[in-house]
PDB file of N, H, CA, C and O in Angstrom:
ATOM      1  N   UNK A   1       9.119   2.992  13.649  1.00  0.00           N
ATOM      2  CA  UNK A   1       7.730   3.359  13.869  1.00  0.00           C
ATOM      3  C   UNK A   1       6.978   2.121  14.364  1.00  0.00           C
ATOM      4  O   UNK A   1       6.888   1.210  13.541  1.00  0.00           O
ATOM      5  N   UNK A   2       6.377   1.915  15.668  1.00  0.00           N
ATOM      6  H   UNK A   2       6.450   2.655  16.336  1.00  0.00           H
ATOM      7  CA  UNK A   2       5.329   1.260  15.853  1.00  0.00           C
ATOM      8  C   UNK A   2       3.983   1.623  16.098  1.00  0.00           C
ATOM      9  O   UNK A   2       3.627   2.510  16.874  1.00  0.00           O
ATOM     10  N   UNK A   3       3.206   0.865  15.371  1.00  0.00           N
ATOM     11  H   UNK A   3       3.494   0.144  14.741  1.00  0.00           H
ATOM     12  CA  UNK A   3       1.938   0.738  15.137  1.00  0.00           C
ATOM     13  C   UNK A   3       0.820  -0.192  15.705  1.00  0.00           C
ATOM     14  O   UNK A   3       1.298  -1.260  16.089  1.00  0.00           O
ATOM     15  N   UNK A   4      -0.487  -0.099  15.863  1.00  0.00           N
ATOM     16  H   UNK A   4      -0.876   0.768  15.551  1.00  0.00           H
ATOM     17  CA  UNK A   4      -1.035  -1.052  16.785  1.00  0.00           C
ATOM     18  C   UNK A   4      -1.677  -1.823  15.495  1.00  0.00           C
ATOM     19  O   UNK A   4      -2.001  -2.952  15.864  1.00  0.00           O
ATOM     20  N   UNK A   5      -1.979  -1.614  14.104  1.00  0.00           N
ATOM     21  H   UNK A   5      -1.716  -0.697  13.805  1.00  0.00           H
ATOM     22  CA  UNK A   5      -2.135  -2.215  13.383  1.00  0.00           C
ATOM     23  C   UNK A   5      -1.390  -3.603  13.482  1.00  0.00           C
ATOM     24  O   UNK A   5      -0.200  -3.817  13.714  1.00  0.00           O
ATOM     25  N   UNK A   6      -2.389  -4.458  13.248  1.00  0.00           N
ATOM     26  H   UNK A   6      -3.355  -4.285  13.059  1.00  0.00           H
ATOM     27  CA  UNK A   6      -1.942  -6.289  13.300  1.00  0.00           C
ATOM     28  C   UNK A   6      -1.530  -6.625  11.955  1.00  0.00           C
ATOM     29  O   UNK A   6      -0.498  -7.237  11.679  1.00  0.00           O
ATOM     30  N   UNK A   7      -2.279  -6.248  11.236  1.00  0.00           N
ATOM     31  H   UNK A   7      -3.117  -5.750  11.461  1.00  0.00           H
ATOM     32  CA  UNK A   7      -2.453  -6.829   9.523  1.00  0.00           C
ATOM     33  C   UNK A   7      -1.515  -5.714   8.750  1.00  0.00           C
ATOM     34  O   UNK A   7      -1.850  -4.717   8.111  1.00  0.00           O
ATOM     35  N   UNK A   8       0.246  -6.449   9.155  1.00  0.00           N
ATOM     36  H   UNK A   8       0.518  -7.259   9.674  1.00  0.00           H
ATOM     37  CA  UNK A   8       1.038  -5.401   8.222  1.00  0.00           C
ATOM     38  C   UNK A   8       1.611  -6.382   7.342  1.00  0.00           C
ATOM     39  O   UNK A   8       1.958  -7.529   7.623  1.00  0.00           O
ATOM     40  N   UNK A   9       1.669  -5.733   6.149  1.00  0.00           N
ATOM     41  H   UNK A   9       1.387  -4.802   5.920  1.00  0.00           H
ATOM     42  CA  UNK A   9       2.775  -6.447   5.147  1.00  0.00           C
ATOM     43  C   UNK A   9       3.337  -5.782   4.511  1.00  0.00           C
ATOM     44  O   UNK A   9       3.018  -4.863   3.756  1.00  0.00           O
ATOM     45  N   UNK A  10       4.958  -6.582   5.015  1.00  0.00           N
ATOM     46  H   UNK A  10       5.216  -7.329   5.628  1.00  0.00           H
ATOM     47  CA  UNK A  10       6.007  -6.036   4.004  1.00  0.00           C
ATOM     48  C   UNK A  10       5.831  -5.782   2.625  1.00  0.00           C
ATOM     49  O   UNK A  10       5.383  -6.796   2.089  1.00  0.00           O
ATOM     50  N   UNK A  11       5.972  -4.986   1.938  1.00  0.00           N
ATOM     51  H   UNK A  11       6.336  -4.163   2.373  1.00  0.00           H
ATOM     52  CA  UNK A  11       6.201  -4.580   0.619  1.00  0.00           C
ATOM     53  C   UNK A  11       7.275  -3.635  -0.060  1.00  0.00           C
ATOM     54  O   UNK A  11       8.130  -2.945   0.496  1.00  0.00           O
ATOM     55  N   UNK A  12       7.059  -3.755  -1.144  1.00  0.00           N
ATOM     56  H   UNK A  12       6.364  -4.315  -1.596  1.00  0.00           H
ATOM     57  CA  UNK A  12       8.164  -2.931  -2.313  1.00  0.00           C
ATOM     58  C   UNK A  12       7.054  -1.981  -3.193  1.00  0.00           C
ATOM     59  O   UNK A  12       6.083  -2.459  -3.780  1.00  0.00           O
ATOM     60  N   UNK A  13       7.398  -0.575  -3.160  1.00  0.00           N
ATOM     61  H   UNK A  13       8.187  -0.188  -2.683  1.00  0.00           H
ATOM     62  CA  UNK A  13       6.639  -0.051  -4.057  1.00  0.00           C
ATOM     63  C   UNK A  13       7.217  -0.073  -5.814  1.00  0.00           C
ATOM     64  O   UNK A  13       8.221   0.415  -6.334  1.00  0.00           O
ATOM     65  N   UNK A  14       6.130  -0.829  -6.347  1.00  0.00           N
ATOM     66  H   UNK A  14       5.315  -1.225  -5.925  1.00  0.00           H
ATOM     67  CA  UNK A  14       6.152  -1.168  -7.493  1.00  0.00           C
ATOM     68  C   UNK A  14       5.824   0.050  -8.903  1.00  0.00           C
ATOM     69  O   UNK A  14       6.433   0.215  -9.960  1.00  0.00           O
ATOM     70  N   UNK A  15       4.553   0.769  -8.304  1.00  0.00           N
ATOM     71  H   UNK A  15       4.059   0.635  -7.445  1.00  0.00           H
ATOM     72  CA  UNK A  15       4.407   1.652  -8.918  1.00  0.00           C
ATOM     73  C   UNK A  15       3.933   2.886  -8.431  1.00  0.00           C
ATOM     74  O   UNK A  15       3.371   2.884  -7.336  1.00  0.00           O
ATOM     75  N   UNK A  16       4.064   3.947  -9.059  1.00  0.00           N
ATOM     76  H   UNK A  16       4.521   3.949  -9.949  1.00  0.00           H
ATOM     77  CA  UNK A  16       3.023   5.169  -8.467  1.00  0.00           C
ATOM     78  C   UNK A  16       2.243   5.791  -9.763  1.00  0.00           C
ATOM     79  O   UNK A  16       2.775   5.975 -10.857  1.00  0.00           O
ATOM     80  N   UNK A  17       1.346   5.982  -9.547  1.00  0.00           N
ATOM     81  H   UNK A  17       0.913   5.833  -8.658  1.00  0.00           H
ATOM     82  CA  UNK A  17       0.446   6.919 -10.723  1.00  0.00           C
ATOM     83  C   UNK A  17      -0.558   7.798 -10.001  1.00  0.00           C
ATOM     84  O   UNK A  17      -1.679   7.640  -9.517  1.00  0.00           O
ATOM     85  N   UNK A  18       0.462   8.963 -10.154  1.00  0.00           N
ATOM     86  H   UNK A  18       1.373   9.092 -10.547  1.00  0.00           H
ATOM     87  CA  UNK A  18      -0.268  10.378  -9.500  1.00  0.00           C
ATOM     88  C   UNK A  18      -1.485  11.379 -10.466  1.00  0.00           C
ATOM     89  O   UNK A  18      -1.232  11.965 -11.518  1.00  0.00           O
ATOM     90  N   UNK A  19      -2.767  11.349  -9.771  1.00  0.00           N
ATOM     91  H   UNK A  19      -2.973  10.873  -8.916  1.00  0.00           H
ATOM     92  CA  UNK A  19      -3.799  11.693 -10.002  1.00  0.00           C
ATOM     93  C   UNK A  19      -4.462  13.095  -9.528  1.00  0.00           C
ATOM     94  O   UNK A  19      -4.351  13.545  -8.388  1.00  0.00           O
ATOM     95  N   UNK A  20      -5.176  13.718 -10.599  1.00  0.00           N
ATOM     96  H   UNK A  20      -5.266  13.352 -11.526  1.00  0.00           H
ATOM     97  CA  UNK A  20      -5.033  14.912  -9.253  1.00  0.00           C
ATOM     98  C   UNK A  20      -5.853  15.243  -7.949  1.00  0.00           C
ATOM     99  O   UNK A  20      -5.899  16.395  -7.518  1.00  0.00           O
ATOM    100  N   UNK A  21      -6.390  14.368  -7.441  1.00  0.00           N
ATOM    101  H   UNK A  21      -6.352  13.433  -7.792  1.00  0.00           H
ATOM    102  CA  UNK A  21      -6.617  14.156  -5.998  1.00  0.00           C
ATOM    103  C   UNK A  21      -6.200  13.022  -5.391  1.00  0.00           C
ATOM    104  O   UNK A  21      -5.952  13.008  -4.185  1.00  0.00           O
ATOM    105  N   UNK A  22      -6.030  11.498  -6.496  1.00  0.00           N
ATOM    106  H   UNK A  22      -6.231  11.509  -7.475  1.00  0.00           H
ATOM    107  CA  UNK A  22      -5.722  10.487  -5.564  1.00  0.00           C
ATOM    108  C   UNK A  22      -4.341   9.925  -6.508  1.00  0.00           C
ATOM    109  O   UNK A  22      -4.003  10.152  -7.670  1.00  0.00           O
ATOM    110  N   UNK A  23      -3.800   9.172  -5.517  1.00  0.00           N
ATOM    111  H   UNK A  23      -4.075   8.987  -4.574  1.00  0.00           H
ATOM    112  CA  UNK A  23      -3.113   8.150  -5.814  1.00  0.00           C
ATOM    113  C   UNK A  23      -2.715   6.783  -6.242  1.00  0.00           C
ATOM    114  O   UNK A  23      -2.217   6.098  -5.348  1.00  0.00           O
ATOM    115  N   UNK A  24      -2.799   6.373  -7.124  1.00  0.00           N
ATOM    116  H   UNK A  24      -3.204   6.929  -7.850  1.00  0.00           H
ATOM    117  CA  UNK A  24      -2.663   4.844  -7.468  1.00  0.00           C
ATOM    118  C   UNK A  24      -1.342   4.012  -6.960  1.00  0.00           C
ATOM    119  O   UNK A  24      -0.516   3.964  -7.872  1.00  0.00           O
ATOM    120  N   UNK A  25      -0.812   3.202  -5.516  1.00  0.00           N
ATOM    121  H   UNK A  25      -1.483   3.241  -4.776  1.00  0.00           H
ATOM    122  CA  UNK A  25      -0.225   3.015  -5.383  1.00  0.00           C
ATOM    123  C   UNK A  25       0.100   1.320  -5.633  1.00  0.00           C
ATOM    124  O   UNK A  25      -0.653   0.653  -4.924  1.00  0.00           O
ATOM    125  N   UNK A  26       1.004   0.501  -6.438  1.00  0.00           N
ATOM    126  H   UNK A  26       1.616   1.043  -7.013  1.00  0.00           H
ATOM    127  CA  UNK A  26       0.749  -0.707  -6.789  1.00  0.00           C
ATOM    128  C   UNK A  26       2.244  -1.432  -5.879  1.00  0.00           C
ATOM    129  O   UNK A  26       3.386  -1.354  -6.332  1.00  0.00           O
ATOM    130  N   UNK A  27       1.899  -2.087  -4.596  1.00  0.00           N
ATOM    131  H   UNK A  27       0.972  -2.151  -4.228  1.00  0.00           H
ATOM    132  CA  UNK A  27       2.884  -2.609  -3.809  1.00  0.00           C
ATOM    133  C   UNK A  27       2.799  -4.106  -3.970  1.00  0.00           C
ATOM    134  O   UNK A  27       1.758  -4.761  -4.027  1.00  0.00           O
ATOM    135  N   UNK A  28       4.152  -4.599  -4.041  1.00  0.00           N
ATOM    136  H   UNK A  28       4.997  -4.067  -3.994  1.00  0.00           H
ATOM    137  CA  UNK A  28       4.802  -5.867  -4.666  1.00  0.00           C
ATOM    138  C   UNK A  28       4.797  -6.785  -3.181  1.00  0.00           C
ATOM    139  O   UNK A  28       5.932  -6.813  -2.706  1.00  0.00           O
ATOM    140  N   UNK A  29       3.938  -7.418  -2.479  1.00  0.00           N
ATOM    141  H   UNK A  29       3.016  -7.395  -2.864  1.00  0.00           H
ATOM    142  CA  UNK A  29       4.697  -8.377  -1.293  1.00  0.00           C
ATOM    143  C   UNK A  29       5.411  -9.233  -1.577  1.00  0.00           C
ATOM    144  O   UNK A  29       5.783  -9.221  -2.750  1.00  0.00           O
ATOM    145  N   UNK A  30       5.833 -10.140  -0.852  1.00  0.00           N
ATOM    146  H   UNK A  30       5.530 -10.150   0.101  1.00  0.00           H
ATOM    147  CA  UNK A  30       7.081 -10.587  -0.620  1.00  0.00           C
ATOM    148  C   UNK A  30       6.577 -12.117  -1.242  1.00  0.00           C
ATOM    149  O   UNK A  30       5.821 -12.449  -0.329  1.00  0.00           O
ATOM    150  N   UNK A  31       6.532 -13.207  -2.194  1.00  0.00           N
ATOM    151  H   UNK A  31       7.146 -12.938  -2.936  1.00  0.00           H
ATOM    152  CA  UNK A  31       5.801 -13.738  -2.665  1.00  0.00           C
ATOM    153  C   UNK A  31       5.772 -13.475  -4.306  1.00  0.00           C
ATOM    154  O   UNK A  31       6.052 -14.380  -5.093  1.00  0.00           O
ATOM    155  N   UNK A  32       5.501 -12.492  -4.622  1.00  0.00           N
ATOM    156  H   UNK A  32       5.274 -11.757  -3.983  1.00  0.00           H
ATOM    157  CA  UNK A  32       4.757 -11.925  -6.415  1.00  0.00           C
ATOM    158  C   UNK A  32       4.285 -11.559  -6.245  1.00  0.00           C
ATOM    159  O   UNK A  32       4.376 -10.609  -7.023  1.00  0.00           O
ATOM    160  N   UNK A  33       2.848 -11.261  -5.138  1.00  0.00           N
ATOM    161  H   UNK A  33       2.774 -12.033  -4.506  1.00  0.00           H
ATOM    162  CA  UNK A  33       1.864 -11.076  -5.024  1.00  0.00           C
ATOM    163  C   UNK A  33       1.809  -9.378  -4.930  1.00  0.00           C
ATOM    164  O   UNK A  33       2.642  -8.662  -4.374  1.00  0.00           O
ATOM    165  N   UNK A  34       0.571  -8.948  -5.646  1.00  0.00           N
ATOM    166  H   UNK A  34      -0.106  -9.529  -6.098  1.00  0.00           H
ATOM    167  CA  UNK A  34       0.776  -7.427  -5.760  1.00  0.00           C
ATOM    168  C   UNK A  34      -1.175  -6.928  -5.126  1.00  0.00           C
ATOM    169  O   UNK A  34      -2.294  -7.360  -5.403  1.00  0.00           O
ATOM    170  N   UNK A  35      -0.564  -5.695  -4.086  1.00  0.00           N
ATOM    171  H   UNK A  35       0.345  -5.344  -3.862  1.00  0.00           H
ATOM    172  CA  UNK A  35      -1.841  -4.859  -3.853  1.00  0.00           C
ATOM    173  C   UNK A  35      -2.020  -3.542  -4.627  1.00  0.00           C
ATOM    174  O   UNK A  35      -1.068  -2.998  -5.187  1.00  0.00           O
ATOM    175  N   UNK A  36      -2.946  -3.175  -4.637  1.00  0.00           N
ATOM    176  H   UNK A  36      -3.719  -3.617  -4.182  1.00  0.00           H
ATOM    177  CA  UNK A  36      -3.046  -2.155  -4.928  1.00  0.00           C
ATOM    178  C   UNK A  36      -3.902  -0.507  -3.971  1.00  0.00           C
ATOM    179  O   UNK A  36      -5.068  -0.618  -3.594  1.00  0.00           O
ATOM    180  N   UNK A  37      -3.543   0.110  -3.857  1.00  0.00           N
ATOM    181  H   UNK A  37      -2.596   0.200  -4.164  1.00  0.00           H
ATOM    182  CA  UNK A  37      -3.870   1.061  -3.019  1.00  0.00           C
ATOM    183  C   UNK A  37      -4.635   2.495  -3.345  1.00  0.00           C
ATOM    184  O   UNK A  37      -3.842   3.026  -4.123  1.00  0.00           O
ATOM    185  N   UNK A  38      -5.255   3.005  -3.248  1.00  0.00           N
ATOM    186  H   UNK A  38      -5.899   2.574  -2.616  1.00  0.00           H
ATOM    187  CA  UNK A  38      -5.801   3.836  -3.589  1.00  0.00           C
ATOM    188  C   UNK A  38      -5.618   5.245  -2.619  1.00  0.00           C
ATOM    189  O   UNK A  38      -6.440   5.295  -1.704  1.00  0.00           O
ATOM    190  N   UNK A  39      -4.637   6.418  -2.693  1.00  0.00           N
ATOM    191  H   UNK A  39      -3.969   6.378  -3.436  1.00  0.00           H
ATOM    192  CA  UNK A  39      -4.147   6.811  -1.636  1.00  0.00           C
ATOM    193  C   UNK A  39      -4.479   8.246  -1.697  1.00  0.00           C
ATOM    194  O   UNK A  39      -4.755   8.275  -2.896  1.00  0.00           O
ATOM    195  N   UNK A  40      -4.661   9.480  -1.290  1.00  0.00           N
ATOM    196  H   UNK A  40      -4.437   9.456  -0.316  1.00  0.00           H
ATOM    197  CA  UNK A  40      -4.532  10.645  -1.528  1.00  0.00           C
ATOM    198  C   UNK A  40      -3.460  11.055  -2.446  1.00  0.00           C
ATOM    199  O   UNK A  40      -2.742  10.101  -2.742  1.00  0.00           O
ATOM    200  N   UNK A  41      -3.176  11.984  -2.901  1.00  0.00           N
ATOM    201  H   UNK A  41      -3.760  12.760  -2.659  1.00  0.00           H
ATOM    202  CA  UNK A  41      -1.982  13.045  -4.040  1.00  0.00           C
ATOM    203  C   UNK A  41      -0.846  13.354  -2.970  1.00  0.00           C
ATOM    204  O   UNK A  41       0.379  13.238  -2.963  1.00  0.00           O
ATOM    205  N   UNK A  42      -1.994  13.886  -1.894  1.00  0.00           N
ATOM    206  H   UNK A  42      -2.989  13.981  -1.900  1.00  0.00           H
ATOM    207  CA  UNK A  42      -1.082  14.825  -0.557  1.00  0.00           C
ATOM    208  C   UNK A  42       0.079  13.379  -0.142  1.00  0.00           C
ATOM    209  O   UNK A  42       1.303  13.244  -0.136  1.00  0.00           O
ATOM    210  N   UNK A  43      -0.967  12.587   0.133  1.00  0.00           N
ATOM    211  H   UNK A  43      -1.961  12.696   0.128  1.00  0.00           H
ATOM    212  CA  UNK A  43      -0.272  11.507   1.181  1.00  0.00           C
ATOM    213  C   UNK A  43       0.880  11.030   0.348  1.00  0.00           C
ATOM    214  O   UNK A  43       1.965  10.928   0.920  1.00  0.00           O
ATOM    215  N   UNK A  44       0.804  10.748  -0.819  1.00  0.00           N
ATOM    216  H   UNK A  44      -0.077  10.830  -1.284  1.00  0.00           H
ATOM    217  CA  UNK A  44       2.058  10.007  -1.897  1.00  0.00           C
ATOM    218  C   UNK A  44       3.166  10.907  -1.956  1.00  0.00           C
ATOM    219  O   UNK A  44       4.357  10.598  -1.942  1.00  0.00           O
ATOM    220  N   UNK A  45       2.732  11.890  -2.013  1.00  0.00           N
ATOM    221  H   UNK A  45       1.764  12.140  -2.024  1.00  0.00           H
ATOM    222  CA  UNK A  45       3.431  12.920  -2.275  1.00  0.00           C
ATOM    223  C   UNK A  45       4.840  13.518  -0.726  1.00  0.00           C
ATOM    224  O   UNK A  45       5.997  13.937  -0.756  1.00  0.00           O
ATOM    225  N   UNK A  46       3.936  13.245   0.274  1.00  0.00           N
ATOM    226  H   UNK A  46       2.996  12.905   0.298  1.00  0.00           H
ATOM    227  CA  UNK A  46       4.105  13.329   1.527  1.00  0.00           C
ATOM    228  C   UNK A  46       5.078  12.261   2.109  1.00  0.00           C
ATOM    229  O   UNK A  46       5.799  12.321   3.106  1.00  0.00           O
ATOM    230  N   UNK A  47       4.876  11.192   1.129  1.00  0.00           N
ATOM    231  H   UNK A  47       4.291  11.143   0.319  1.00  0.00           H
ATOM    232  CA  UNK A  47       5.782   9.603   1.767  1.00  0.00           C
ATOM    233  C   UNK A  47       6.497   9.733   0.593  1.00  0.00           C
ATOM    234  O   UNK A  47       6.964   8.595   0.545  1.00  0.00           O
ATOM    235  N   UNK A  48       7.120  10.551  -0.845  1.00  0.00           N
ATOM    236  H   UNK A  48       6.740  11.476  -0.806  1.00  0.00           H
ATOM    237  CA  UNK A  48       7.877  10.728  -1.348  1.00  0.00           C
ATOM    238  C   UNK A  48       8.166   9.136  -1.891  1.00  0.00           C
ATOM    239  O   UNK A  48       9.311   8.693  -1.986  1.00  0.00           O
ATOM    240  N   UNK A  49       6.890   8.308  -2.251  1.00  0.00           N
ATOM    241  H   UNK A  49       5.960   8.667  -2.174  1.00  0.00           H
ATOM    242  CA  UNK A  49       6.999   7.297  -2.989  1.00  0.00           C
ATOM    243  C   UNK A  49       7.774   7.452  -4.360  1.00  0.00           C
ATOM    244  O   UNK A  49       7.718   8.425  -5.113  1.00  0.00           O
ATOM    245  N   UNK A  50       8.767   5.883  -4.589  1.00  0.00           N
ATOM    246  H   UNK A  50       8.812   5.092  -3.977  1.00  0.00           H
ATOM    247  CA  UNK A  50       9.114   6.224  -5.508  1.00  0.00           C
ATOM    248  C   UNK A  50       9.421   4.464  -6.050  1.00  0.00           C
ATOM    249  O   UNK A  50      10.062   3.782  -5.251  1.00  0.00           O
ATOM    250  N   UNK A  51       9.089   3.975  -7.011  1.00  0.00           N
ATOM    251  H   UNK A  51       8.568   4.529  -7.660  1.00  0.00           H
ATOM    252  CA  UNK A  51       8.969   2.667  -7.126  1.00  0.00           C
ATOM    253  C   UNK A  51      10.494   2.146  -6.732  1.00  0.00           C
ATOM    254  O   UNK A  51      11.557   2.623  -7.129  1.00  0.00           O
ATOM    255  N   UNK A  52      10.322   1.215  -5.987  1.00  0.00           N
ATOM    256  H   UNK A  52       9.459   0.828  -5.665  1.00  0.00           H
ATOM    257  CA  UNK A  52      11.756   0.186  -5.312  1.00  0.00           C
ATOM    258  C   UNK A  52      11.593   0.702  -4.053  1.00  0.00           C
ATOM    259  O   UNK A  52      12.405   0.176  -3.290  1.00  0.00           O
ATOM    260  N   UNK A  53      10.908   1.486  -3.522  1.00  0.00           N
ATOM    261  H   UNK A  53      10.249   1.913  -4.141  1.00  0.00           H
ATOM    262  CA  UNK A  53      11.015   1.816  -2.211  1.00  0.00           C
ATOM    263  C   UNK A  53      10.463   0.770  -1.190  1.00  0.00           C
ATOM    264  O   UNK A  53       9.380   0.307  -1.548  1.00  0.00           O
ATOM    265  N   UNK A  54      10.921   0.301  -0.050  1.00  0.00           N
ATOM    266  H   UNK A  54      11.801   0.677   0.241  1.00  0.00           H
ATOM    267  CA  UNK A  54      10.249  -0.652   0.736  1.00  0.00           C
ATOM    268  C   UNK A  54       8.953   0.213   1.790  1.00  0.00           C
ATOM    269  O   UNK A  54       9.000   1.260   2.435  1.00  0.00           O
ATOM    270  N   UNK A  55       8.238  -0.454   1.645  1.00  0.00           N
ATOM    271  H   UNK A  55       8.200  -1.305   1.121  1.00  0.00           H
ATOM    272  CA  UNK A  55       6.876  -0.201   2.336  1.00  0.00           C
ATOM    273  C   UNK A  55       5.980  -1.233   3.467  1.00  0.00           C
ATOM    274  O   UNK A  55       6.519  -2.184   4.033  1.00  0.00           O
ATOM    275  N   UNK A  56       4.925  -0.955   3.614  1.00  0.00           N
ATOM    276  H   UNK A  56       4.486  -0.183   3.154  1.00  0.00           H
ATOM    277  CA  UNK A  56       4.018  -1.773   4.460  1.00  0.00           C
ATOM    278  C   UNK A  56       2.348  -1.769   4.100  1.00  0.00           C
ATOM    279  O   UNK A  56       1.654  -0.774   4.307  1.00  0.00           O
ATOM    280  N   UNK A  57       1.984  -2.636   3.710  1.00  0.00           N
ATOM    281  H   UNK A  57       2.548  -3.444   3.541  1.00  0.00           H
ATOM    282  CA  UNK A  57       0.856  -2.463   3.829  1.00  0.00           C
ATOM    283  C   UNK A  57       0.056  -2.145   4.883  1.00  0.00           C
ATOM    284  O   UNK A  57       0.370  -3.074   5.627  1.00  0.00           O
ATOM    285  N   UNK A  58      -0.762  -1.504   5.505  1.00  0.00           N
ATOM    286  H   UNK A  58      -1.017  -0.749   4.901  1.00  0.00           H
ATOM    287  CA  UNK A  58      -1.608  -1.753   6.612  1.00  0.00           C
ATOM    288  C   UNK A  58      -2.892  -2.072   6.334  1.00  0.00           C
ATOM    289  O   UNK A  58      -3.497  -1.413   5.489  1.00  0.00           O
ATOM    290  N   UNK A  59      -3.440  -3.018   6.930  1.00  0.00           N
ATOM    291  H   UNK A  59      -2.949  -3.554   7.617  1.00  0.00           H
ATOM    292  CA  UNK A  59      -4.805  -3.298   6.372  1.00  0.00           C
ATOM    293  C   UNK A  59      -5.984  -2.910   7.518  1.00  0.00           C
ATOM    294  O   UNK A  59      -5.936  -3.543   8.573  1.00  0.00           O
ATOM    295  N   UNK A  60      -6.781  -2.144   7.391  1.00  0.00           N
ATOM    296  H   UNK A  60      -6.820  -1.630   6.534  1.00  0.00           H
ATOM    297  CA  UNK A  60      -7.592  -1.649   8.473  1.00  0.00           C
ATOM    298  C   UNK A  60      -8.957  -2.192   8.101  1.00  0.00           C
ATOM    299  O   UNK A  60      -9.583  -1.220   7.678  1.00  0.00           O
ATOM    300  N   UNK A  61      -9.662  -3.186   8.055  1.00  0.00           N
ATOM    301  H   UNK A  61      -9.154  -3.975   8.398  1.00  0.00           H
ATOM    302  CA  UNK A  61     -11.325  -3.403   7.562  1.00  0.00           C
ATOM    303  C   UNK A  61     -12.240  -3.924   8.960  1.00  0.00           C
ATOM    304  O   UNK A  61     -11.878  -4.212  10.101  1.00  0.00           O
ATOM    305  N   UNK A  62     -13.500  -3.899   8.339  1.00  0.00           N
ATOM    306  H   UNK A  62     -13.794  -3.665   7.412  1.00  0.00           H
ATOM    307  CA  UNK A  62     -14.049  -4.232   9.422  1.00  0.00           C
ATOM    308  C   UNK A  62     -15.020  -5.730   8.921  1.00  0.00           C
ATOM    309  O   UNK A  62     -15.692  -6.481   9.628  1.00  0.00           O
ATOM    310  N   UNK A  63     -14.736  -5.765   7.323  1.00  0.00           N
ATOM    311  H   UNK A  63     -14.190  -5.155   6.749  1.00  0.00           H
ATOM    312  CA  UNK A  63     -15.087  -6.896   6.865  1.00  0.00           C
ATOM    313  C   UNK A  63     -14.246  -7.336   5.990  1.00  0.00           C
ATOM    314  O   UNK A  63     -13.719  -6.551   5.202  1.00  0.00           O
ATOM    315  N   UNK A  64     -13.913  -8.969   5.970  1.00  0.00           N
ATOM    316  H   UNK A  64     -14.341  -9.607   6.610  1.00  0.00           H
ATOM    317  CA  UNK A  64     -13.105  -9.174   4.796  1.00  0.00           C
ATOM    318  C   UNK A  64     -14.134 -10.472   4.264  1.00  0.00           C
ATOM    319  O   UNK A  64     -15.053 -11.138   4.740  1.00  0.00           O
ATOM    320  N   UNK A  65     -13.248 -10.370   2.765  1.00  0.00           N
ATOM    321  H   UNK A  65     -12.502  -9.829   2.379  1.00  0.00           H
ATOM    322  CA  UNK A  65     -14.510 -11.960   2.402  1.00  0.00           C
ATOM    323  C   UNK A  65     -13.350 -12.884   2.038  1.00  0.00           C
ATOM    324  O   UNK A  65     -12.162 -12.612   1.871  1.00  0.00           O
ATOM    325  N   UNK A  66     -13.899 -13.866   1.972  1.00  0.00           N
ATOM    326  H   UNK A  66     -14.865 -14.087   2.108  1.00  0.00           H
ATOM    327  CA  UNK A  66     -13.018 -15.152   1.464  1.00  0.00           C
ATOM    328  C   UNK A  66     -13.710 -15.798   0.579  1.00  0.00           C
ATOM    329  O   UNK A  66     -14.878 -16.116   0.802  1.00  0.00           O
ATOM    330  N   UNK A  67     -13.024 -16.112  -0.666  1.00  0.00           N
ATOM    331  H   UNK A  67     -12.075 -15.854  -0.847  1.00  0.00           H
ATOM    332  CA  UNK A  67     -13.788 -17.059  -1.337  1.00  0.00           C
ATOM    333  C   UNK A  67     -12.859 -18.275  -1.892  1.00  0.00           C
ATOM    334  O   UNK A  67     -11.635 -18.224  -1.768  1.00  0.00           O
ATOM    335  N   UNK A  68     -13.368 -19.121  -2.371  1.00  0.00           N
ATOM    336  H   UNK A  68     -14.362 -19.162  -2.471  1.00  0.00           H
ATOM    337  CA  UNK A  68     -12.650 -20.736  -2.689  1.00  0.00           C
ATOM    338  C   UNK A  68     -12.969 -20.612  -4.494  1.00  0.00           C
ATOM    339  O   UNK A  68     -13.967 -20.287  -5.138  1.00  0.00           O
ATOM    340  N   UNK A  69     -11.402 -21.104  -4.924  1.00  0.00           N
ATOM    341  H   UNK A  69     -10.591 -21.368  -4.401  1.00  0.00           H
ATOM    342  CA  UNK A  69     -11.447 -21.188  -6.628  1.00  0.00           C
ATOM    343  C   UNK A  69     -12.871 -22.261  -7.139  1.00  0.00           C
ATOM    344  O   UNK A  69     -13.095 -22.462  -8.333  1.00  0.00           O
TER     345      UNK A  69
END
């Protein structure tokens, strides 16, 4: 599958917690570092997530922030 999305990251799905409209999806990148996703029921359900599965993040914003410790 290619995509015109720039901002992809590899991931591992870590967790799923199905809701009854949305999805809690918790993906592991490559690092430790963990996102978390907030997804439709349909859509999780639809990509037949299942934790260990390899994934991608896509990141679509139109603002991001940065901040310093």
């Amino acid at each position: 599958m290619e995509l015109s999305a720039r901002n992809q990251l590899a991931a591992t799905v870590k967790s799923v917690r199905l809701g009854t409209i949305t999805a809690e999806v918790v993906l592991e990148l490559n690092g430790g570092q963990e996102l978390v996703a907030a997804i439709t029921r349909g859509s999780a359900e639809h990509l037949h997530l299942q934790p260990g599965d390899r994934a991608f993040a896509l990141v679509k914003a139109t603002e991001l922030m940065v901040g310093i410790p």
